[in-house]
């Protein structure tokens, strides 16, 4: 199973929800994706989920204005030339197992099932839903890590 495909399916679902609410679609942000993947890998290794203060520290480390020529080139290549600095950030975490899960009609088997189940859980949580629908967030990074039949996922947001 491809965790990258699961990340892409989650990205599509999140943007569909935002579009229905007349919110701007998220843009994928490579730096956030990298941090999200690292956090999901740490959660998978320890076999538990948590919100990491280290994640927010890493996001805050991006709060730089592109001063040098090379920073401006890097920001341009990353598609973030208009971003002077990150002003706010948010984080959603989850874990989903393959198989028959309470609250789901059908067993979770495919990449699509896993993405749908993770997204459904986030949307059913008041705080996580608020992050997804926060109009101040315009960039997202999604990371998924599989360990056995469990999938650990992190969504990071910034604006």
mmCIF file with all atom_site columns, N, CA and C in Angstrom, residues 48-90:
data_model
loop_
_atom_site.group_PDB
_atom_site.id
_atom_site.type_symbol
_atom_site.label_atom_id
_atom_site.label_alt_id
_atom_site.label_comp_id
_atom_site.label_asym_id
_atom_site.label_entity_id
_atom_site.label_seq_id
_atom_site.pdbx_PDB_ins_code
_atom_site.Cartn_x
_atom_site.Cartn_y
_atom_site.Cartn_z
_atom_site.occupancy
_atom_site.B_iso_or_equiv
_atom_site.pdbx_formal_charge
_atom_site.auth_seq_id
_atom_site.auth_comp_id
_atom_site.auth_asym_id
_atom_site.auth_atom_id
_atom_site.pdbx_PDB_model_num
ATOM 1   N N  . UNK A 1 48 ? 1.803  5.006  19.286 1.00 0.00 ? 48 UNK A N  1
ATOM 2   C CA . UNK A 1 48 ? 0.810  5.854  19.951 1.00 0.00 ? 48 UNK A CA 1
ATOM 3   C C  . UNK A 1 48 ? 0.758  7.197  19.227 1.00 0.00 ? 48 UNK A C  1
ATOM 4   N N  . UNK A 1 49 ? -0.313 7.944  19.465 1.00 0.00 ? 49 UNK A N  1
ATOM 5   C CA . UNK A 1 49 ? -0.426 9.254  18.820 1.00 0.00 ? 49 UNK A CA 1
ATOM 6   C C  . UNK A 1 49 ? -0.335 10.349 19.876 1.00 0.00 ? 49 UNK A C  1
ATOM 7   N N  . UNK A 1 50 ? 0.204  11.491 19.464 1.00 0.00 ? 50 UNK A N  1
ATOM 8   C CA . UNK A 1 50 ? 0.288  12.657 20.328 1.00 0.00 ? 50 UNK A CA 1
ATOM 9   C C  . UNK A 1 50 ? 0.516  13.899 19.480 1.00 0.00 ? 50 UNK A C  1
ATOM 10  N N  . UNK A 1 51 ? 0.201  15.025 20.087 1.00 0.00 ? 51 UNK A N  1
ATOM 11  C CA . UNK A 1 51 ? 0.510  16.317 19.465 1.00 0.00 ? 51 UNK A CA 1
ATOM 12  C C  . UNK A 1 51 ? 1.900  16.689 19.944 1.00 0.00 ? 51 UNK A C  1
ATOM 13  N N  . UNK A 1 52 ? 2.773  16.982 19.004 1.00 0.00 ? 52 UNK A N  1
ATOM 14  C CA . UNK A 1 52 ? 4.153  17.248 19.377 1.00 0.00 ? 52 UNK A CA 1
ATOM 15  C C  . UNK A 1 52 ? 4.483  18.724 19.429 1.00 0.00 ? 52 UNK A C  1
ATOM 16  N N  . UNK A 1 53 ? 4.992  19.170 20.572 1.00 0.00 ? 53 UNK A N  1
ATOM 17  C CA . UNK A 1 53 ? 5.461  20.558 20.647 1.00 0.00 ? 53 UNK A CA 1
ATOM 18  C C  . UNK A 1 53 ? 6.639  20.743 19.702 1.00 0.00 ? 53 UNK A C  1
ATOM 19  N N  . UNK A 1 54 ? 7.369  19.665 19.445 1.00 0.00 ? 54 UNK A N  1
ATOM 20  C CA . UNK A 1 54 ? 8.475  19.720 18.493 1.00 0.00 ? 54 UNK A CA 1
ATOM 21  C C  . UNK A 1 54 ? 8.004  20.060 17.094 1.00 0.00 ? 54 UNK A C  1
ATOM 22  N N  . UNK A 1 55 ? 6.791  19.614 16.758 1.00 0.00 ? 55 UNK A N  1
ATOM 23  C CA . UNK A 1 55 ? 6.219  19.914 15.445 1.00 0.00 ? 55 UNK A CA 1
ATOM 24  C C  . UNK A 1 55 ? 6.014  21.418 15.315 1.00 0.00 ? 55 UNK A C  1
ATOM 25  N N  . UNK A 1 56 ? 5.424  22.025 16.339 1.00 0.00 ? 56 UNK A N  1
ATOM 26  C CA . UNK A 1 56 ? 5.179  23.470 16.281 1.00 0.00 ? 56 UNK A CA 1
ATOM 27  C C  . UNK A 1 56 ? 6.484  24.258 16.306 1.00 0.00 ? 56 UNK A C  1
ATOM 28  N N  . UNK A 1 57 ? 7.489  23.750 17.022 1.00 0.00 ? 57 UNK A N  1
ATOM 29  C CA . UNK A 1 57 ? 8.807  24.387 17.000 1.00 0.00 ? 57 UNK A CA 1
ATOM 30  C C  . UNK A 1 57 ? 9.373  24.374 15.590 1.00 0.00 ? 57 UNK A C  1
ATOM 31  N N  . UNK A 1 58 ? 9.241  23.226 14.926 1.00 0.00 ? 58 UNK A N  1
ATOM 32  C CA . UNK A 1 58 ? 9.763  23.101 13.566 1.00 0.00 ? 58 UNK A CA 1
ATOM 33  C C  . UNK A 1 58 ? 9.031  24.044 12.617 1.00 0.00 ? 58 UNK A C  1
ATOM 34  N N  . UNK A 1 59 ? 7.715  24.158 12.775 1.00 0.00 ? 59 UNK A N  1
ATOM 35  C CA . UNK A 1 59 ? 6.949  25.080 11.934 1.00 0.00 ? 59 UNK A CA 1
ATOM 36  C C  . UNK A 1 59 ? 7.403  26.510 12.183 1.00 0.00 ? 59 UNK A C  1
ATOM 37  N N  . UNK A 1 60 ? 7.561  26.854 13.460 1.00 0.00 ? 60 UNK A N  1
ATOM 38  C CA . UNK A 1 60 ? 7.975  28.221 13.785 1.00 0.00 ? 60 UNK A CA 1
ATOM 39  C C  . UNK A 1 60 ? 9.365  28.533 13.242 1.00 0.00 ? 60 UNK A C  1
ATOM 40  N N  . UNK A 1 61 ? 10.183 27.499 13.054 1.00 0.00 ? 61 UNK A N  1
ATOM 41  C CA . UNK A 1 61 ? 11.527 27.734 12.517 1.00 0.00 ? 61 UNK A CA 1
ATOM 42  C C  . UNK A 1 61 ? 11.477 28.250 11.086 1.00 0.00 ? 61 UNK A C  1
ATOM 43  N N  . UNK A 1 62 ? 10.319 28.130 10.435 1.00 0.00 ? 62 UNK A N  1
ATOM 44  C CA . UNK A 1 62 ? 10.165 28.634 9.067  1.00 0.00 ? 62 UNK A CA 1
ATOM 45  C C  . UNK A 1 62 ? 9.841  30.120 9.043  1.00 0.00 ? 62 UNK A C  1
ATOM 46  N N  . UNK A 1 63 ? 9.640  30.700 10.199 1.00 0.00 ? 63 UNK A N  1
ATOM 47  C CA . UNK A 1 63 ? 9.225  32.095 10.244 1.00 0.00 ? 63 UNK A CA 1
ATOM 48  C C  . UNK A 1 63 ? 10.378 33.025 9.879  1.00 0.00 ? 63 UNK A C  1
ATOM 49  N N  . UNK A 1 64 ? 10.800 32.930 8.646  1.00 0.00 ? 64 UNK A N  1
ATOM 50  C CA . UNK A 1 64 ? 11.872 33.784 8.156  1.00 0.00 ? 64 UNK A CA 1
ATOM 51  C C  . UNK A 1 64 ? 11.385 34.518 6.918  1.00 0.00 ? 64 UNK A C  1
ATOM 52  N N  . UNK A 1 65 ? 11.849 35.698 6.766  1.00 0.00 ? 65 UNK A N  1
ATOM 53  C CA . UNK A 1 65 ? 11.562 36.428 5.534  1.00 0.00 ? 65 UNK A CA 1
ATOM 54  C C  . UNK A 1 65 ? 12.697 36.118 4.562  1.00 0.00 ? 65 UNK A C  1
ATOM 55  N N  . UNK A 1 66 ? 12.372 35.893 3.304  1.00 0.00 ? 66 UNK A N  1
ATOM 56  C CA . UNK A 1 66 ? 13.439 35.621 2.339  1.00 0.00 ? 66 UNK A CA 1
ATOM 57  C C  . UNK A 1 66 ? 14.285 36.874 2.119  1.00 0.00 ? 66 UNK A C  1
ATOM 58  N N  . UNK A 1 67 ? 15.472 36.906 2.718  1.00 0.00 ? 67 UNK A N  1
ATOM 59  C CA . UNK A 1 67 ? 16.318 38.102 2.664  1.00 0.00 ? 67 UNK A CA 1
ATOM 60  C C  . UNK A 1 67 ? 17.349 38.008 1.550  1.00 0.00 ? 67 UNK A C  1
ATOM 61  N N  . UNK A 1 68 ? 17.948 36.837 1.426  1.00 0.00 ? 68 UNK A N  1
ATOM 62  C CA . UNK A 1 68 ? 19.015 36.700 0.440  1.00 0.00 ? 68 UNK A CA 1
ATOM 63  C C  . UNK A 1 68 ? 18.441 36.280 -0.914 1.00 0.00 ? 68 UNK A C  1
ATOM 64  N N  . UNK A 1 69 ? 19.233 36.456 -1.914 1.00 0.00 ? 69 UNK A N  1
ATOM 65  C CA . UNK A 1 69 ? 18.846 36.040 -3.263 1.00 0.00 ? 69 UNK A CA 1
ATOM 66  C C  . UNK A 1 69 ? 18.506 34.553 -3.279 1.00 0.00 ? 69 UNK A C  1
ATOM 67  N N  . UNK A 1 70 ? 19.328 33.719 -2.617 1.00 0.00 ? 70 UNK A N  1
ATOM 68  C CA . UNK A 1 70 ? 19.121 32.272 -2.634 1.00 0.00 ? 70 UNK A CA 1
ATOM 69  C C  . UNK A 1 70 ? 17.861 31.875 -1.872 1.00 0.00 ? 70 UNK A C  1
ATOM 70  N N  . UNK A 1 71 ? 17.546 32.576 -0.787 1.00 0.00 ? 71 UNK A N  1
ATOM 71  C CA . UNK A 1 71 ? 16.295 32.299 -0.082 1.00 0.00 ? 71 UNK A CA 1
ATOM 72  C C  . UNK A 1 71 ? 15.103 32.622 -0.983 1.00 0.00 ? 71 UNK A C  1
ATOM 73  N N  . UNK A 1 72 ? 15.182 33.720 -1.702 1.00 0.00 ? 72 UNK A N  1
ATOM 74  C CA . UNK A 1 72 ? 14.091 34.092 -2.607 1.00 0.00 ? 72 UNK A CA 1
ATOM 75  C C  . UNK A 1 72 ? 13.921 33.037 -3.698 1.00 0.00 ? 72 UNK A C  1
ATOM 76  N N  . UNK A 1 73 ? 15.035 32.526 -4.232 1.00 0.00 ? 73 UNK A N  1
ATOM 77  C CA . UNK A 1 73 ? 14.982 31.476 -5.248 1.00 0.00 ? 73 UNK A CA 1
ATOM 78  C C  . UNK A 1 73 ? 14.339 30.220 -4.650 1.00 0.00 ? 73 UNK A C  1
ATOM 79  N N  . UNK A 1 74 ? 14.777 29.847 -3.431 1.00 0.00 ? 74 UNK A N  1
ATOM 80  C CA . UNK A 1 74 ? 14.226 28.661 -2.773 1.00 0.00 ? 74 UNK A CA 1
ATOM 81  C C  . UNK A 1 74 ? 12.722 28.808 -2.564 1.00 0.00 ? 74 UNK A C  1
ATOM 82  N N  . UNK A 1 75 ? 12.284 29.952 -2.041 1.00 0.00 ? 75 UNK A N  1
ATOM 83  C CA . UNK A 1 75 ? 10.857 30.185 -1.803 1.00 0.00 ? 75 UNK A CA 1
ATOM 84  C C  . UNK A 1 75 ? 10.095 30.108 -3.125 1.00 0.00 ? 75 UNK A C  1
ATOM 85  N N  . UNK A 1 76 ? 10.680 30.653 -4.186 1.00 0.00 ? 76 UNK A N  1
ATOM 86  C CA . UNK A 1 76 ? 10.030 30.610 -5.492 1.00 0.00 ? 76 UNK A CA 1
ATOM 87  C C  . UNK A 1 76 ? 9.878  29.167 -5.966 1.00 0.00 ? 76 UNK A C  1
ATOM 88  N N  . UNK A 1 77 ? 10.955 28.366 -5.832 1.00 0.00 ? 77 UNK A N  1
ATOM 89  C CA . UNK A 1 77 ? 10.904 26.970 -6.261 1.00 0.00 ? 77 UNK A CA 1
ATOM 90  C C  . UNK A 1 77 ? 9.910  26.172 -5.428 1.00 0.00 ? 77 UNK A C  1
ATOM 91  N N  . UNK A 1 78 ? 9.768  26.518 -4.165 1.00 0.00 ? 78 UNK A N  1
ATOM 92  C CA . UNK A 1 78 ? 8.808  25.857 -3.289 1.00 0.00 ? 78 UNK A CA 1
ATOM 93  C C  . UNK A 1 78 ? 7.375  26.342 -3.545 1.00 0.00 ? 78 UNK A C  1
ATOM 94  N N  . UNK A 1 79 ? 7.222  27.374 -4.373 1.00 0.00 ? 79 UNK A N  1
ATOM 95  C CA . UNK A 1 79 ? 5.893  27.904 -4.652 1.00 0.00 ? 79 UNK A CA 1
ATOM 96  C C  . UNK A 1 79 ? 5.381  28.809 -3.559 1.00 0.00 ? 79 UNK A C  1
ATOM 97  N N  . UNK A 1 80 ? 6.301  29.392 -2.776 1.00 0.00 ? 80 UNK A N  1
ATOM 98  C CA . UNK A 1 80 ? 5.879  30.200 -1.635 1.00 0.00 ? 80 UNK A CA 1
ATOM 99  C C  . UNK A 1 80 ? 6.462  31.608 -1.698 1.00 0.00 ? 80 UNK A C  1
ATOM 100 N N  . UNK A 1 81 ? 6.692  32.110 -2.881 1.00 0.00 ? 81 UNK A N  1
ATOM 101 C CA . UNK A 1 81 ? 7.329  33.427 -3.012 1.00 0.00 ? 81 UNK A CA 1
ATOM 102 C C  . UNK A 1 81 ? 6.521  34.512 -2.315 1.00 0.00 ? 81 UNK A C  1
ATOM 103 N N  . UNK A 1 82 ? 5.198  34.354 -2.256 1.00 0.00 ? 82 UNK A N  1
ATOM 104 C CA . UNK A 1 82 ? 4.374  35.384 -1.622 1.00 0.00 ? 82 UNK A CA 1
ATOM 105 C C  . UNK A 1 82 ? 4.342  35.245 -0.104 1.00 0.00 ? 82 UNK A C  1
ATOM 106 N N  . UNK A 1 83 ? 4.879  34.135 0.438  1.00 0.00 ? 83 UNK A N  1
ATOM 107 C CA . UNK A 1 83 ? 4.841  33.935 1.878  1.00 0.00 ? 83 UNK A CA 1
ATOM 108 C C  . UNK A 1 83 ? 6.032  34.620 2.532  1.00 0.00 ? 83 UNK A C  1
ATOM 109 N N  . UNK A 1 84 ? 5.778  35.645 3.298  1.00 0.00 ? 84 UNK A N  1
ATOM 110 C CA . UNK A 1 84 ? 6.861  36.306 4.030  1.00 0.00 ? 84 UNK A CA 1
ATOM 111 C C  . UNK A 1 84 ? 7.205  35.542 5.296  1.00 0.00 ? 84 UNK A C  1
ATOM 112 N N  . UNK A 1 85 ? 6.187  35.051 5.976  1.00 0.00 ? 85 UNK A N  1
ATOM 113 C CA . UNK A 1 85 ? 6.415  34.265 7.179  1.00 0.00 ? 85 UNK A CA 1
ATOM 114 C C  . UNK A 1 85 ? 5.121  33.574 7.573  1.00 0.00 ? 85 UNK A C  1
ATOM 115 N N  . UNK A 1 86 ? 5.253  32.554 8.369  1.00 0.00 ? 86 UNK A N  1
ATOM 116 C CA . UNK A 1 86 ? 4.092  31.820 8.850  1.00 0.00 ? 86 UNK A CA 1
ATOM 117 C C  . UNK A 1 86 ? 3.574  32.524 10.096 1.00 0.00 ? 86 UNK A C  1
ATOM 118 N N  . UNK A 1 87 ? 2.299  32.822 10.104 1.00 0.00 ? 87 UNK A N  1
ATOM 119 C CA . UNK A 1 87 ? 1.745  33.550 11.241 1.00 0.00 ? 87 UNK A CA 1
ATOM 120 C C  . UNK A 1 87 ? 1.007  32.639 12.213 1.00 0.00 ? 87 UNK A C  1
ATOM 121 N N  . UNK A 1 88 ? 0.386  31.581 11.735 1.00 0.00 ? 88 UNK A N  1
ATOM 122 C CA . UNK A 1 88 ? -0.346 30.668 12.605 1.00 0.00 ? 88 UNK A CA 1
ATOM 123 C C  . UNK A 1 88 ? -0.143 29.242 12.115 1.00 0.00 ? 88 UNK A C  1
ATOM 124 N N  . UNK A 1 89 ? -0.376 28.274 13.004 1.00 0.00 ? 89 UNK A N  1
ATOM 125 C CA . UNK A 1 89 ? -0.237 26.882 12.599 1.00 0.00 ? 89 UNK A CA 1
ATOM 126 C C  . UNK A 1 89 ? -1.197 26.010 13.391 1.00 0.00 ? 89 UNK A C  1
ATOM 127 N N  . UNK A 1 90 ? -1.500 24.832 12.846 1.00 0.00 ? 90 UNK A N  1
ATOM 128 C CA . UNK A 1 90 ? -2.364 23.873 13.512 1.00 0.00 ? 90 UNK A CA 1
ATOM 129 C C  . UNK A 1 90 ? -1.922 22.462 13.172 1.00 0.00 ? 90 UNK A C  1
#
